[in-house]
Amino acid sequence: MADMHAGILGTGHSYPEGILTNAELERMVETSDDWITTRTGIKQRRKAAPGEYTSQFAVRAASNALERARIDPAEIDLLLCATVTPDQILPSTGCIIQAELGANKAAAMDLVAACSGFLYGLTLADTMIRTGQSRYALVIGAEILTQYVDYTDRGTCVLFGDGAGAAVLGPVDANRGILAARIRSDGRYLEQLYAPGGGTRRPPSAETIAAGDHFFKMKGNELFKVAVRSMSEISTDILDEAGLRAEDVDLFIPHQANQRITDAVAGKLNVDNDRVYSNIAMHGNTSSASIPIALDECVEAGRIKENDLVLMASFGGGVTWGGVLVRW
Ligand SMILES: CC(C)(COP(=O)(O)OP(=O)(O)OC[C@H]1O[C@@H](n2cnc3c(N)ncnc32)[C@H](O)[C@@H]1OP(=O)(O)O)[C@@H](O)C(=O)NCCC(=O)NCCS
């Protein structure tokens, strides 16, 4: 199958109507719009209302992507939902989305790789399509992170938001589609971003909930350094693998975690600002939804043209990181 690649045939996104602004956070914790803006670039983030849940946004994002790709849900062979905030523990949010869409032929599952989840999903879908295991794949990143954010911890609560993004993949000519994809992780850094409670190790109880063990804990400035190093290294690696250089990249879509991380990675790669996409001001960090939301915004705004080279890179809790290079 050397004459075939997996390509992105359609994208979509969706997010809650609710908006949490920096001004509102100023009333909740000791912070300021000025601190949040200068240290992160974030001005607002979307926040799901009570009663809203992850698969609702995932289904909307996936439906948009399927429509754009002109693929019937019944044709999907593989459905991957990247999320760290599933609807429930069993079954997978992937299976819930499958039933909602009527994607009845698909093998559906969840993928837990935090903010790298969408690129993990693209990488696995790419392999499944190129080996002929699947013809069409639906990869979704969907999160309601605000349910796991401690709104008394100013170090984390300003960062995270909710939303979902999706992409439909299928076979394309070998001169297009995914040219290189790589995913990595290093569990030695697991305490840089984690939620200690709520699983079998520390089962949910009145005690764990009172202690806030289900909330995200983060070592922000350590993670910052890992993020810059891992995203720039993996980007260079996949460009090398494809025999391309940073100058060839038409659009760089990094995981939206912090504007200063984006600027540092783009600086290391030598990709100038007008080739870097940022929506961090509007969305904050939506974990696995961040890259597919950004990708779909770029498609909608006409920022990606046929034949453009699009570089995506991510890092997240685990720690995990990944890079995917696509010829559009
Ligand atoms: C979290 C992050 C914004 C903090 O920025 P920073 O420049 O590293 O700031 P530090 O953590 O060193 O803290 C500097 C000071 O600001 C304070 N501070 C932290 N959050 C604050 C807030 N929201 N408002 C005001 N002050 C804040 C700290 O308490 C600290 O005060 P101190 O010097 O009196 O102790 C930044 O480290 C970051 O983005 N890291 C990556 C996190 C990430 O992306 N996580 C998701 C991974 S996918």
Coordinates of C-alpha atoms and ligand atoms in Angstrom, one line a residue:
M1 CA 0.0 0.0 0.0
A2 CA 3.0 2.3 -0.5
D3 CA 1.1 4.4 -3.0
M4 CA -1.5 5.5 -0.4
H5 CA -1.6 7.8 2.6
A6 CA -4.2 8.6 5.2
G7 CA -5.5 12.1 4.8
I8 CA -7.9 14.4 6.7
L9 CA -11.1 14.5 4.7
G10 CA -13.2 16.8 7.0
T11 CA -13.0 18.6 10.4
G12 CA -15.5 19.9 12.9
H13 CA -15.7 21.5 16.3
S14 CA -18.2 22.4 19.0
Y15 CA -18.0 24.0 22.5
P16 CA -20.4 25.1 25.2
E17 CA -22.1 28.5 25.1
G18 CA -20.9 29.4 28.6
I19 CA -17.9 31.8 28.8
L20 CA -15.7 32.2 31.9
T21 CA -13.8 35.5 31.6
N22 CA -10.6 36.6 33.4
A23 CA -12.8 39.3 35.1
E24 CA -14.9 36.5 36.6
L25 CA -11.8 34.6 37.8
E26 CA -10.6 37.8 39.5
R27 CA -13.6 37.5 41.7
M28 CA -13.0 33.8 42.5
V29 CA -9.2 33.7 43.3
E30 CA -6.4 36.2 43.9
T31 CA -5.4 36.9 40.3
S32 CA -5.8 39.6 37.7
D33 CA -6.6 39.9 34.0
D34 CA -3.2 41.4 33.5
W35 CA -1.4 38.5 35.2
I36 CA -3.4 35.9 33.2
T37 CA -2.9 37.7 29.9
T38 CA 0.8 38.4 30.2
R39 CA 1.7 34.9 31.7
T40 CA -0.6 32.8 29.5
G41 CA -2.3 34.8 26.7
I42 CA -5.7 33.6 27.8
K43 CA -8.7 36.1 28.0
Q44 CA -11.6 33.7 28.3
R45 CA -12.5 30.0 28.1
R46 CA -15.6 28.0 27.4
K47 CA -17.3 26.4 30.4
A48 CA -20.0 23.7 30.2
A49 CA -23.2 24.3 32.2
P50 CA -24.3 21.8 34.9
G51 CA -25.9 18.9 33.1
E52 CA -23.8 19.2 29.9
Y53 CA -21.4 16.3 29.3
T54 CA -18.5 15.4 27.0
S55 CA -20.2 13.3 24.4
Q56 CA -22.7 16.0 23.5
F57 CA -20.0 18.3 22.2
A58 CA -18.1 15.3 20.7
V59 CA -21.2 14.3 18.7
R60 CA -21.7 17.8 17.3
A61 CA -18.0 18.1 16.3
A62 CA -18.0 14.7 14.7
S63 CA -21.2 15.3 12.8
N64 CA -19.7 18.5 11.3
A65 CA -16.6 16.6 10.3
L66 CA -18.6 13.8 8.7
E67 CA -20.7 16.3 6.8
R68 CA -17.6 18.1 5.5
A69 CA -16.0 14.9 4.5
R70 CA -19.2 13.7 2.9
I71 CA -18.9 10.4 4.7
D72 CA -21.8 8.5 6.1
P73 CA -21.3 7.5 9.8
A74 CA -22.1 3.9 8.8
E75 CA -18.9 3.9 6.7
I76 CA -16.6 4.6 9.7
D77 CA -14.5 1.6 10.6
L78 CA -12.6 3.1 13.6
L79 CA -13.8 5.7 16.1
L80 CA -11.3 7.0 18.6
C81 CA -12.4 9.5 21.3
A82 CA -9.4 11.1 23.0
T83 CA -10.5 12.3 26.4
V84 CA -9.4 12.5 30.1
T85 CA -13.0 13.6 31.0
P86 CA -15.2 10.7 29.8
D87 CA -19.0 10.8 30.2
Q88 CA -18.7 7.8 32.6
I89 CA -16.2 5.0 33.4
L90 CA -18.0 2.3 31.5
P91 CA -18.7 2.1 28.5
S92 CA -16.2 4.3 26.6
T93 CA -17.3 7.7 25.5
G94 CA -16.3 6.4 22.0
C95 CA -19.1 3.8 22.2
I96 CA -21.6 6.4 23.4
I97 CA -20.7 8.6 20.5
Q98 CA -20.9 5.6 18.1
A99 CA -24.5 5.0 19.2
E100 CA -25.5 8.6 18.8
L101 CA -24.0 8.9 15.3
G102 CA -25.1 5.5 14.1
A103 CA -21.5 4.6 13.3
N104 CA -22.4 0.9 13.8
K105 CA -19.6 -0.7 11.8
A106 CA -16.8 1.1 13.8
A107 CA -14.5 -0.3 16.5
A108 CA -15.0 2.5 19.0
M109 CA -12.8 3.3 22.0
D110 CA -11.4 6.0 24.2
L111 CA -7.8 7.1 24.2
V112 CA -6.2 8.5 27.3
A113 CA -3.2 10.6 26.4
A114 CA -4.2 14.0 27.9
C115 CA -3.5 17.0 25.6
S116 CA -1.7 14.7 23.1
G117 CA -4.8 12.5 22.7
F118 CA -5.8 13.9 19.3
L119 CA -2.4 13.5 17.8
Y120 CA -2.2 10.0 19.3
G121 CA -5.5 9.3 17.6
L122 CA -4.3 10.7 14.2
T123 CA -1.2 8.5 14.4
L124 CA -3.1 5.3 15.2
A125 CA -5.7 6.0 12.6
D126 CA -2.9 6.7 10.0
T127 CA -1.4 3.3 10.7
M128 CA -4.8 1.5 10.6
I129 CA -5.7 3.1 7.3
R130 CA -2.3 2.6 5.7
T131 CA -2.3 -1.1 6.7
G132 CA -5.8 -1.6 5.3
Q133 CA -7.3 -2.5 8.7
S134 CA -9.7 0.5 8.4
R135 CA -10.8 2.6 5.4
Y136 CA -12.4 5.5 7.2
A137 CA -11.6 6.7 10.7
L138 CA -13.1 9.3 13.0
V139 CA -10.8 10.9 15.6
I140 CA -12.3 13.1 18.2
G141 CA -10.8 15.1 21.1
A142 CA -13.4 16.1 23.6
E143 CA -13.2 17.5 27.2
I144 CA -15.2 19.0 30.0
L145 CA -12.1 19.9 31.9
T146 CA -13.8 22.6 34.1
Q147 CA -15.4 19.8 36.1
Y148 CA -11.9 18.7 37.3
V149 CA -10.6 22.2 37.9
D150 CA -10.1 23.4 41.5
Y151 CA -11.5 27.0 41.4
T152 CA -9.6 27.8 44.6
D153 CA -6.2 27.0 42.9
R154 CA -5.1 30.0 40.9
G155 CA -2.2 28.1 39.4
T156 CA -4.5 25.9 37.4
C157 CA -8.0 27.4 37.3
V158 CA -7.1 30.2 34.9
L159 CA -5.8 27.7 32.2
F160 CA -8.5 25.2 31.3
G161 CA -11.7 25.3 29.2
D162 CA -14.1 22.9 27.5
G163 CA -14.9 21.8 23.9
A164 CA -14.5 19.2 21.2
G165 CA -13.0 18.8 17.8
A166 CA -13.0 16.0 15.3
A167 CA -11.5 14.8 12.0
V168 CA -12.5 12.2 9.5
L169 CA -9.6 10.3 7.9
G170 CA -9.5 8.2 4.8
P171 CA -7.2 7.0 2.0
V172 CA -5.6 9.7 -0.3
D173 CA -2.8 9.8 -2.9
A174 CA 0.7 9.2 -1.5
N175 CA 1.8 12.8 -2.3
R176 CA -0.8 14.1 0.2
G177 CA -2.2 13.4 3.7
I178 CA -0.1 12.4 6.7
L179 CA 3.6 12.5 5.7
A180 CA 5.0 11.7 9.2
A181 CA 3.6 11.1 12.6
R182 CA 5.3 10.3 15.9
I183 CA 4.0 9.9 19.5
R184 CA 6.0 9.5 22.7
S185 CA 5.5 9.5 26.5
D186 CA 7.5 9.4 29.7
G187 CA 5.7 8.2 32.8
R188 CA 8.6 9.4 35.1
Y189 CA 7.0 12.9 34.9
L190 CA 3.5 11.7 35.8
E191 CA 3.2 14.0 38.8
Q192 CA 3.7 17.1 36.7
L193 CA 0.0 17.0 35.8
Y194 CA -2.4 14.5 37.4
A195 CA -5.6 13.9 39.3
P196 CA -4.8 11.5 42.2
G197 CA -8.4 10.6 43.3
G198 CA -11.4 8.9 41.7
G199 CA -9.8 5.7 40.4
T200 CA -9.0 2.3 42.0
R201 CA -5.9 3.6 43.7
R202 CA -7.9 6.3 45.6
P203 CA -11.5 5.4 45.1
P204 CA -14.1 8.2 45.2
S205 CA -15.4 8.8 48.7
A206 CA -16.7 11.7 50.8
E207 CA -13.1 12.0 52.1
T208 CA -11.4 12.2 48.7
I209 CA -14.0 14.6 47.4
A210 CA -13.6 16.8 50.5
A211 CA -9.8 16.8 50.0
G212 CA -10.2 17.7 46.3
D213 CA -8.3 14.6 45.2
H214 CA -10.3 14.5 41.9
F215 CA -9.0 17.9 40.8
F216 CA -6.0 18.4 38.5
K217 CA -2.7 19.1 40.3
M218 CA 0.1 20.6 38.3
K219 CA 3.7 21.7 38.5
G220 CA 3.3 24.5 36.0
N221 CA 6.8 25.8 35.5
E222 CA 8.4 22.3 35.3
L223 CA 5.8 21.3 32.7
F224 CA 6.5 24.5 30.8
K225 CA 10.2 23.4 30.2
V226 CA 9.2 19.8 29.2
A227 CA 6.5 21.3 26.8
V228 CA 8.9 23.5 25.0
R229 CA 11.6 20.9 24.7
S230 CA 9.3 18.0 23.7
M231 CA 7.2 19.9 21.1
S232 CA 10.2 21.4 19.4
E233 CA 12.2 18.1 19.3
I234 CA 9.4 16.1 17.9
S235 CA 8.6 18.7 15.3
T236 CA 12.2 18.7 14.1
D237 CA 12.2 14.8 14.1
I238 CA 9.1 14.5 11.9
L239 CA 10.2 17.2 9.5
D240 CA 13.6 15.4 9.2
E241 CA 11.7 12.1 8.6
A242 CA 9.7 13.7 5.8
G243 CA 12.8 15.3 4.3
L244 CA 11.3 18.8 4.9
R245 CA 12.4 21.9 6.9
A246 CA 10.6 24.4 9.1
E247 CA 10.7 26.9 6.2
D248 CA 8.5 24.6 4.2
V249 CA 5.7 24.7 6.9
D250 CA 2.7 26.8 5.8
L251 CA 0.9 26.6 9.1
F252 CA 2.0 25.4 12.6
I253 CA -0.8 24.4 14.9
P254 CA 0.7 23.7 18.4
H255 CA -1.3 22.5 21.4
Q256 CA -2.8 25.6 22.9
A257 CA -1.5 25.6 26.5
N258 CA 0.2 28.9 27.0
Q259 CA 1.0 31.7 24.4
R260 CA 4.6 31.8 25.9
I261 CA 5.0 28.0 25.2
T262 CA 3.8 28.5 21.6
D263 CA 6.1 31.5 21.1
A264 CA 9.1 29.6 22.6
V265 CA 8.5 26.5 20.4
A266 CA 7.9 28.6 17.2
G267 CA 11.1 30.5 18.1
K268 CA 13.1 27.3 18.4
L269 CA 11.8 26.0 15.1
N270 CA 12.2 29.3 13.4
V271 CA 8.6 29.5 12.3
D272 CA 7.6 33.2 12.1
N273 CA 4.4 34.4 13.8
D274 CA 2.2 34.7 10.7
R275 CA 2.6 30.9 10.2
V276 CA 1.6 30.0 13.7
Y277 CA -2.1 29.6 14.8
S278 CA -3.2 30.7 18.2
N279 CA -6.7 30.7 19.7
I280 CA -5.5 30.5 23.3
A281 CA -7.1 33.9 24.1
M282 CA -10.5 32.6 23.3
H283 CA -10.4 29.0 24.5
G284 CA -7.6 28.5 27.0
N285 CA -6.3 24.9 27.2
T286 CA -9.0 22.4 26.1
S287 CA -6.5 19.4 26.3
S288 CA -7.3 16.8 23.6
A289 CA -9.8 19.2 22.0
S290 CA -7.3 22.0 21.5
I291 CA -5.6 21.0 18.2
P292 CA -8.8 19.8 16.4
I293 CA -10.7 22.9 17.4
A294 CA -7.8 25.0 16.1
L295 CA -7.5 22.9 13.0
D296 CA -11.2 23.3 12.2
E297 CA -11.1 27.1 12.9
C298 CA -8.2 27.3 10.4
V299 CA -10.2 25.3 7.8
E300 CA -13.3 27.5 8.3
A301 CA -11.2 30.7 8.0
G302 CA -9.6 29.5 4.8
R303 CA -6.1 29.6 6.4
I304 CA -5.3 26.1 5.0
K305 CA -5.2 25.7 1.2
E306 CA -4.8 22.6 -0.9
N307 CA -1.2 21.4 -0.9
D308 CA -0.3 23.4 2.3
L309 CA 2.1 21.8 4.7
V310 CA 0.5 21.7 8.2
L311 CA 2.6 20.9 11.3
M312 CA 0.8 19.9 14.5
A313 CA 2.6 19.3 17.9
S314 CA 1.4 18.6 21.4
F315 CA 2.4 17.7 24.9
G316 CA 0.4 16.9 28.0
G317 CA 0.0 15.0 31.2
G318 CA 1.7 11.6 31.4
V319 CA 3.8 13.2 30.1
T320 CA 2.9 12.6 26.5
W321 CA 3.9 14.4 23.3
G322 CA 3.4 14.0 19.6
G323 CA 3.8 15.5 16.2
V324 CA 1.9 15.0 12.9
L325 CA 2.8 16.5 9.6
V326 CA 0.1 16.8 6.9
R327 CA 0.2 17.8 3.2
W328 CA -3.4 19.2 2.8
Ligands
LIG1 C1 1.1 27.8 35.0 C2 1.9 28.9 34.4 C3 1.0 29.9 33.6 C4 2.5 29.7 35.6 O1 3.3 30.7 35.0 P1 4.8 30.9 35.6 O2 5.4 32.1 34.9 O3 5.6 29.6 35.4 O4 4.6 31.2 37.1 P2 5.1 30.4 38.4 O5 4.4 29.1 38.5 O6 6.6 30.4 38.4 O7 4.6 31.4 39.5 C5 5.0 32.7 39.6 C6 4.2 33.4 40.6 O8 2.9 33.7 40.1 C7 1.9 33.2 41.0 N1 0.7 32.8 40.3 C8 0.5 31.6 39.8 N2 -0.8 31.6 39.2 C9 -1.2 32.9 39.3 C10 -2.4 33.5 38.9 N3 -3.4 32.9 38.2 N4 -2.5 34.8 39.2 C11 -1.6 35.5 39.8 N5 -0.4 35.0 40.3 C12 -0.3 33.6 40.0 C13 2.6 32.1 41.7 O9 2.0 31.8 43.0 C14 4.0 32.6 41.9 O10 4.0 33.5 43.0 P3 5.3 33.5 44.0 O11 6.4 34.0 43.1 O12 4.8 34.5 45.0 O13 5.4 32.2 44.5 C15 3.0 28.4 33.5 O14 4.0 27.7 34.3 C16 2.5 27.4 32.5 O15 1.7 27.7 31.6 N6 3.0 26.1 32.6 C17 2.6 25.0 31.7 C18 1.3 24.5 32.2 C19 0.5 23.8 31.2 O16 0.5 24.1 30.0 N7 -0.3 22.8 31.7 C20 -1.1 22.0 30.8 C21 -0.3 21.0 30.2 S1 -1.0 20.4 28.8

